[in-house]
PDB file of C-alpha atoms in Angstrom:
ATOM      1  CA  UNK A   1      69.137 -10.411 -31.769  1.00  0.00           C
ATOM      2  CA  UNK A   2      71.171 -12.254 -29.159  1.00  0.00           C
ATOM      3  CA  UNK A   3      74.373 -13.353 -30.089  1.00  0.00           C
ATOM      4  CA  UNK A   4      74.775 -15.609 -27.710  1.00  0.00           C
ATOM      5  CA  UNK A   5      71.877 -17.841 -28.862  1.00  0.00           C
ATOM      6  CA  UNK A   6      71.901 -17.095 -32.263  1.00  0.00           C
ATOM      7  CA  UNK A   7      75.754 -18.138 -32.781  1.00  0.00           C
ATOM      8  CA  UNK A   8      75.582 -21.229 -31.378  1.00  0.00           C
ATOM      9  CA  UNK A   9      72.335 -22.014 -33.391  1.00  0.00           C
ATOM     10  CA  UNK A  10      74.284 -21.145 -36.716  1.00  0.00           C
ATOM     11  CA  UNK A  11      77.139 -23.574 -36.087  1.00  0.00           C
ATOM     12  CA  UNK A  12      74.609 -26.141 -34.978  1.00  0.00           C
ATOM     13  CA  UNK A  13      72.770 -25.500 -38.225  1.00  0.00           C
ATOM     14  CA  UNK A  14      76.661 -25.713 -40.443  1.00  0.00           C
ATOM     15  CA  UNK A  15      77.487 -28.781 -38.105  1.00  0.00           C
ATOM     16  CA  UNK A  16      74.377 -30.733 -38.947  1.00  0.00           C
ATOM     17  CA  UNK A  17      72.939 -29.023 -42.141  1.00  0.00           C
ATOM     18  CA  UNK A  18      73.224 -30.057 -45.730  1.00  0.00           C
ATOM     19  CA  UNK A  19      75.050 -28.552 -48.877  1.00  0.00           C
ATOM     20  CA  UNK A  20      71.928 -26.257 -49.018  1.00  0.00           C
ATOM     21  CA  UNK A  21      71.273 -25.192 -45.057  1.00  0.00           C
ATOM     22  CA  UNK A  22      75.617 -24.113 -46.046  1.00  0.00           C
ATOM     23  CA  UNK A  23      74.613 -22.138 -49.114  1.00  0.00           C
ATOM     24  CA  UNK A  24      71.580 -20.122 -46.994  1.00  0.00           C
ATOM     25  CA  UNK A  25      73.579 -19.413 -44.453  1.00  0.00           C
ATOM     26  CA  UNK A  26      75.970 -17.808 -46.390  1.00  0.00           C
ATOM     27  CA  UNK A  27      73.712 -16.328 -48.493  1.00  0.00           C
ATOM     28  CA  UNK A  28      71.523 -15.032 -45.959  1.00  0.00           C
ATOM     29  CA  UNK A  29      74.412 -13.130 -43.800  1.00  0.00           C
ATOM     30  CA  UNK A  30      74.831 -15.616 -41.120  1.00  0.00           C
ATOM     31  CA  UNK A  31      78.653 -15.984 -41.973  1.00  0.00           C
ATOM     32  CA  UNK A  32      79.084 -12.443 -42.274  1.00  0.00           C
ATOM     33  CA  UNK A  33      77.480 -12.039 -38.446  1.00  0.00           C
ATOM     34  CA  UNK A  34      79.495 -14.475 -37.468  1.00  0.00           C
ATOM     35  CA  UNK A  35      82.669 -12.672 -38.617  1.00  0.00           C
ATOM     36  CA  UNK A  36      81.902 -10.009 -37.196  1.00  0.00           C
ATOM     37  CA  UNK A  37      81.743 -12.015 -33.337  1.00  0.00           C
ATOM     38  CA  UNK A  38      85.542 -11.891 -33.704  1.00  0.00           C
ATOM     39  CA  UNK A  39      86.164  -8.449 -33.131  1.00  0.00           C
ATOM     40  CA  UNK A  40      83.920  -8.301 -29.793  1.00  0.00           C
ATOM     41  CA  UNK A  41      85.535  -7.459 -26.811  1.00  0.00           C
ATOM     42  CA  UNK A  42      83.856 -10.350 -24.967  1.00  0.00           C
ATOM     43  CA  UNK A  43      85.966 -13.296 -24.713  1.00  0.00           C
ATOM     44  CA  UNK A  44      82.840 -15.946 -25.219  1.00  0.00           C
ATOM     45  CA  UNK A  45      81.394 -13.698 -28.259  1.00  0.00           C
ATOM     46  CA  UNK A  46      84.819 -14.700 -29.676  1.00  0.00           C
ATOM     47  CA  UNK A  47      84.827 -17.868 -29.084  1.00  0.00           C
ATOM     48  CA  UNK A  48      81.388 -18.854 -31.134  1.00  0.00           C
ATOM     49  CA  UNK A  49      82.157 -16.748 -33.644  1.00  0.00           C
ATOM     50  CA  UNK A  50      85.248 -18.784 -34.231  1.00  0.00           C
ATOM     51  CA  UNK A  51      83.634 -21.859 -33.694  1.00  0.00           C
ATOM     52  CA  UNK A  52      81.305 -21.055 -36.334  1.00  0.00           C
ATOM     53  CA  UNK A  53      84.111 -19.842 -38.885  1.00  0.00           C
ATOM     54  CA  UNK A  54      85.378 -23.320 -38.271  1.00  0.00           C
ATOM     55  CA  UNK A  55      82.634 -25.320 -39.292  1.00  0.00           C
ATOM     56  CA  UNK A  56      81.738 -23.199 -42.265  1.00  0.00           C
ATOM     57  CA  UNK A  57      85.478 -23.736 -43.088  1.00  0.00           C
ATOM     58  CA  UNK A  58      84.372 -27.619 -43.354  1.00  0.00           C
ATOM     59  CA  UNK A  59      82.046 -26.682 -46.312  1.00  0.00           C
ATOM     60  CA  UNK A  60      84.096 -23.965 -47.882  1.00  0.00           C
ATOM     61  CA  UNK A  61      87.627 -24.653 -48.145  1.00  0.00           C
ATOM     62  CA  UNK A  62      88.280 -27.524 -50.189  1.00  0.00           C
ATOM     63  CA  UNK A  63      90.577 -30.387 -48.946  1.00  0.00           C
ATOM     64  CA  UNK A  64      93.921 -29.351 -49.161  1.00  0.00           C
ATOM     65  CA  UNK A  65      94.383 -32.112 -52.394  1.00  0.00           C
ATOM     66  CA  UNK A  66      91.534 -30.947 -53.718  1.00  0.00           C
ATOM     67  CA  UNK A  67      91.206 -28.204 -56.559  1.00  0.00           C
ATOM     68  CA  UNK A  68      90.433 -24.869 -55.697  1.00  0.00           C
ATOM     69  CA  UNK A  69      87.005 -24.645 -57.455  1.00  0.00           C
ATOM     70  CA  UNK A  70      85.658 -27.717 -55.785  1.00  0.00           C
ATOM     71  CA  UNK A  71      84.472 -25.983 -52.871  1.00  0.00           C
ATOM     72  CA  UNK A  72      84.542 -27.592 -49.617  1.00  0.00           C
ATOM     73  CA  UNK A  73      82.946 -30.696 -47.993  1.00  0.00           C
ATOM     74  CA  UNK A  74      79.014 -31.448 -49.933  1.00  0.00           C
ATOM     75  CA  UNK A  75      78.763 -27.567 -51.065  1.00  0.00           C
ATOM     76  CA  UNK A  76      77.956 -27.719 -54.853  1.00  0.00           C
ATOM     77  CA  UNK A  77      78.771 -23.949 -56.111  1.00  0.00           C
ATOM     78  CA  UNK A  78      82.272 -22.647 -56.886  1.00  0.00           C
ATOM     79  CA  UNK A  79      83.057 -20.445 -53.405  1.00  0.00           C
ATOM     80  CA  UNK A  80      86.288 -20.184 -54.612  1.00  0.00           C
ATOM     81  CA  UNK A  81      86.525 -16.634 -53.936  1.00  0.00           C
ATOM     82  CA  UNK A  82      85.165 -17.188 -50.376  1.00  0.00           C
ATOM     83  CA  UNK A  83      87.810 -19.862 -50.306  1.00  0.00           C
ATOM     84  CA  UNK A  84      90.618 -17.344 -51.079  1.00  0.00           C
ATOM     85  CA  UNK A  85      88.862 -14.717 -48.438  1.00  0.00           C
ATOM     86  CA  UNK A  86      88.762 -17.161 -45.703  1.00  0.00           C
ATOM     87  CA  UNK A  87      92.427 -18.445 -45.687  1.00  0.00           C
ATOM     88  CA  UNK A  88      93.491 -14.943 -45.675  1.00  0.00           C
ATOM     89  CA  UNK A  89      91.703 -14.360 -42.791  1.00  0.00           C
ATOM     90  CA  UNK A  90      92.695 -17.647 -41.198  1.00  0.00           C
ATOM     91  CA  UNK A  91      96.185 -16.499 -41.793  1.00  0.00           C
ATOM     92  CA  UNK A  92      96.169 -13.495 -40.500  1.00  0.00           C
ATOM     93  CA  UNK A  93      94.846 -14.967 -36.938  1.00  0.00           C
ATOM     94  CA  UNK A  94      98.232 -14.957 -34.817  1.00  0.00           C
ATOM     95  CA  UNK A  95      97.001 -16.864 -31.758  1.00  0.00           C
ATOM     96  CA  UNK A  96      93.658 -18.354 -30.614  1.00  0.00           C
ATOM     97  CA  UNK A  97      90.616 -16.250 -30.287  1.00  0.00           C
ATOM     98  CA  UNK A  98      92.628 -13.342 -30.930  1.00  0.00           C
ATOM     99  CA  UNK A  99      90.361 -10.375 -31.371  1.00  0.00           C
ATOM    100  CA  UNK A 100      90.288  -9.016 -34.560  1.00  0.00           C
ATOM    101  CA  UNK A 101      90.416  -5.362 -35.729  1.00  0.00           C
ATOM    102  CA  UNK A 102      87.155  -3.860 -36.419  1.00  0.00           C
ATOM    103  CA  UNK A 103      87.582  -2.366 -39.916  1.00  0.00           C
ATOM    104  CA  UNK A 104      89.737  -6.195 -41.157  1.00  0.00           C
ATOM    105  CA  UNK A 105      85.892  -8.390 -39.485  1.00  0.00           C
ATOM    106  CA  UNK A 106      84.184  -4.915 -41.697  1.00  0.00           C
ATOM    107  CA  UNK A 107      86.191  -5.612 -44.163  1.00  0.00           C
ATOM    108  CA  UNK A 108      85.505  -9.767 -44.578  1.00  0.00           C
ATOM    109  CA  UNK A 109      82.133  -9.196 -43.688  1.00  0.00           C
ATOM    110  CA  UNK A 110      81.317  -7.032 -46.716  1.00  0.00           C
ATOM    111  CA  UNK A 111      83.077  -8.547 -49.087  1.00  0.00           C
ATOM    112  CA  UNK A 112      81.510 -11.971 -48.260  1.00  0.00           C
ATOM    113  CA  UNK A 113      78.305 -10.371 -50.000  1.00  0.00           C
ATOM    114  CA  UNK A 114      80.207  -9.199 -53.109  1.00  0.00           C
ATOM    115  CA  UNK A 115      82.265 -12.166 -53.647  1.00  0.00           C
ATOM    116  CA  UNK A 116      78.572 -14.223 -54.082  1.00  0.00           C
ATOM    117  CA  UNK A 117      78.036 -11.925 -56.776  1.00  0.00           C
ATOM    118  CA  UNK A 118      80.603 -11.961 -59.649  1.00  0.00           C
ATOM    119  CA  UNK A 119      78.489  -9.466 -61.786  1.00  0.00           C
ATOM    120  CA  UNK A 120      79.183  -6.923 -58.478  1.00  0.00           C
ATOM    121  CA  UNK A 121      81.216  -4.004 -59.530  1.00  0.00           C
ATOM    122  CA  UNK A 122      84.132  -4.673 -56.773  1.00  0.00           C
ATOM    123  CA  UNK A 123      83.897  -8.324 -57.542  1.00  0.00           C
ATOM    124  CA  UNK A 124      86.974  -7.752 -59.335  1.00  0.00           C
ATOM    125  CA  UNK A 125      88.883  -5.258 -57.302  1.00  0.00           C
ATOM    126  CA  UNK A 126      88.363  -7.399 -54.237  1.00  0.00           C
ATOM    127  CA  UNK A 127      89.402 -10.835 -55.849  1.00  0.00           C
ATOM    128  CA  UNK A 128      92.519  -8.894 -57.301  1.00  0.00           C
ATOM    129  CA  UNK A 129      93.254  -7.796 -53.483  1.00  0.00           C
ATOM    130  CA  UNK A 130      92.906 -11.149 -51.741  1.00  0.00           C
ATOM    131  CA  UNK A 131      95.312 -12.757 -54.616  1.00  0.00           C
ATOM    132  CA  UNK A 132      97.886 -10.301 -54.034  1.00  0.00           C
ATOM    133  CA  UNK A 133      98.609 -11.491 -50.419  1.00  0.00           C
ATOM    134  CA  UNK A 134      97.976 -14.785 -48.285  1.00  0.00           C
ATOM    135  CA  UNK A 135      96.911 -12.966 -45.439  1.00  0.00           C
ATOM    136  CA  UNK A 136      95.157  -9.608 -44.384  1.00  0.00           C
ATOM    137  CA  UNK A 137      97.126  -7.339 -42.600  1.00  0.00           C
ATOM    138  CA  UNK A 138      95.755  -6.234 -39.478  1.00  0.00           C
ATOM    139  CA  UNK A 139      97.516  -2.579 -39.457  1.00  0.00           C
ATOM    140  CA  UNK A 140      95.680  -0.818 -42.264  1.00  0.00           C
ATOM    141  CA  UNK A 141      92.009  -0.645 -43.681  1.00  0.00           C
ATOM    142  CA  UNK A 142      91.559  -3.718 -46.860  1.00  0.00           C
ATOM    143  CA  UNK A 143      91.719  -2.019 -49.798  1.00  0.00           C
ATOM    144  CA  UNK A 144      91.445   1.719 -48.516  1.00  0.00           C
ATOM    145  CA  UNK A 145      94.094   3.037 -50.522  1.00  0.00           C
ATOM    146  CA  UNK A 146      93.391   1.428 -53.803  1.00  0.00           C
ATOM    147  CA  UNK A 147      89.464   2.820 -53.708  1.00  0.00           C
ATOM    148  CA  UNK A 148      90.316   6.435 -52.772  1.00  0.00           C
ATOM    149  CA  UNK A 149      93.200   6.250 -55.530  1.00  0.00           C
ATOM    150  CA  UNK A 150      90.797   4.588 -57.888  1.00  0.00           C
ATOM    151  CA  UNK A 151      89.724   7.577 -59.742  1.00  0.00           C
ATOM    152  CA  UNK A 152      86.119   5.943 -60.451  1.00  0.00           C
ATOM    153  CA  UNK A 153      83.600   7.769 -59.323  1.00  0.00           C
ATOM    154  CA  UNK A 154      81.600   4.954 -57.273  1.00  0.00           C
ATOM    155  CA  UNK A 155      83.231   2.100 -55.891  1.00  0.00           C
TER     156      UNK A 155
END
């Protein structure tokens, strides 16, 4: 599929779309595609995929007033752990467009699916990372050291 068409078409779609055209295309992986447009080496890849973090920020990230569980603008689920995911990685952006490390956009992109599903077995693990700093640092591999030192035998 062609990024360049379908990136603009997702943040058309958030722009636009209701409280449930948000929770699909979360659901359905368009965020996590998205993500991943900030670690291309093109310049205008980049750019949409930011531009498509930002509106999904409208819908996820409650007002800064507003409680953390409320979710963002008309989304009626509790994305509070997407919330949490999503300011670290806003955080950790240094200047505009910058172009994310590969294994950080892996990272997000992942955990975007496991953070839907509280019954997940790193549902935990993950929520305990993202709480333990307001940002993800963009020198070392999320949570690398804490599965290989684990000592569980899946992960």
């Amino acid at each position: 599929y062609d990024p360049t068409f379908l990136l603009p078409a997702i943040a058309r779609a958030l722009k636009i779309g209701s409280a449930t055209d948000v929770e699909s295309a979360v659901s359905g992986g368009a965020l996590a595609y998205s993500v991943m447009a900030t670690a291309a080496q093109s310049l205008e890849l980049r750019k949409l995929g930011y531009q498509v973090l930002e509106e999904a920020l409208v819908h996820i990230v409650p007002a800064d007033d507003a409680p953390l569980s409320s979710g963002g603008k008309g989304v009626g689920r509790d994305w509070s752990g997407l919330t949490v995911l999503f300011k670290a990685l806003r955080d950790s952006v240094s200047s505009p467009l910058e172009r994310l490390p590969v294994a950080v956009v892996a990272f997000v992109s992942e955990a975007i699916a496991v953070l839907l599903r509280p019954a997940h077995p790193l549902f935990q693990r993950i929520t305990k990372f993202l709480l333990h700093k307001p940002f993800l640092d963009h020198a070392e591999v999320p949570m690398l050291y804490q599965l290989l030192s684990s000592g569980a035998e899946s992960w």
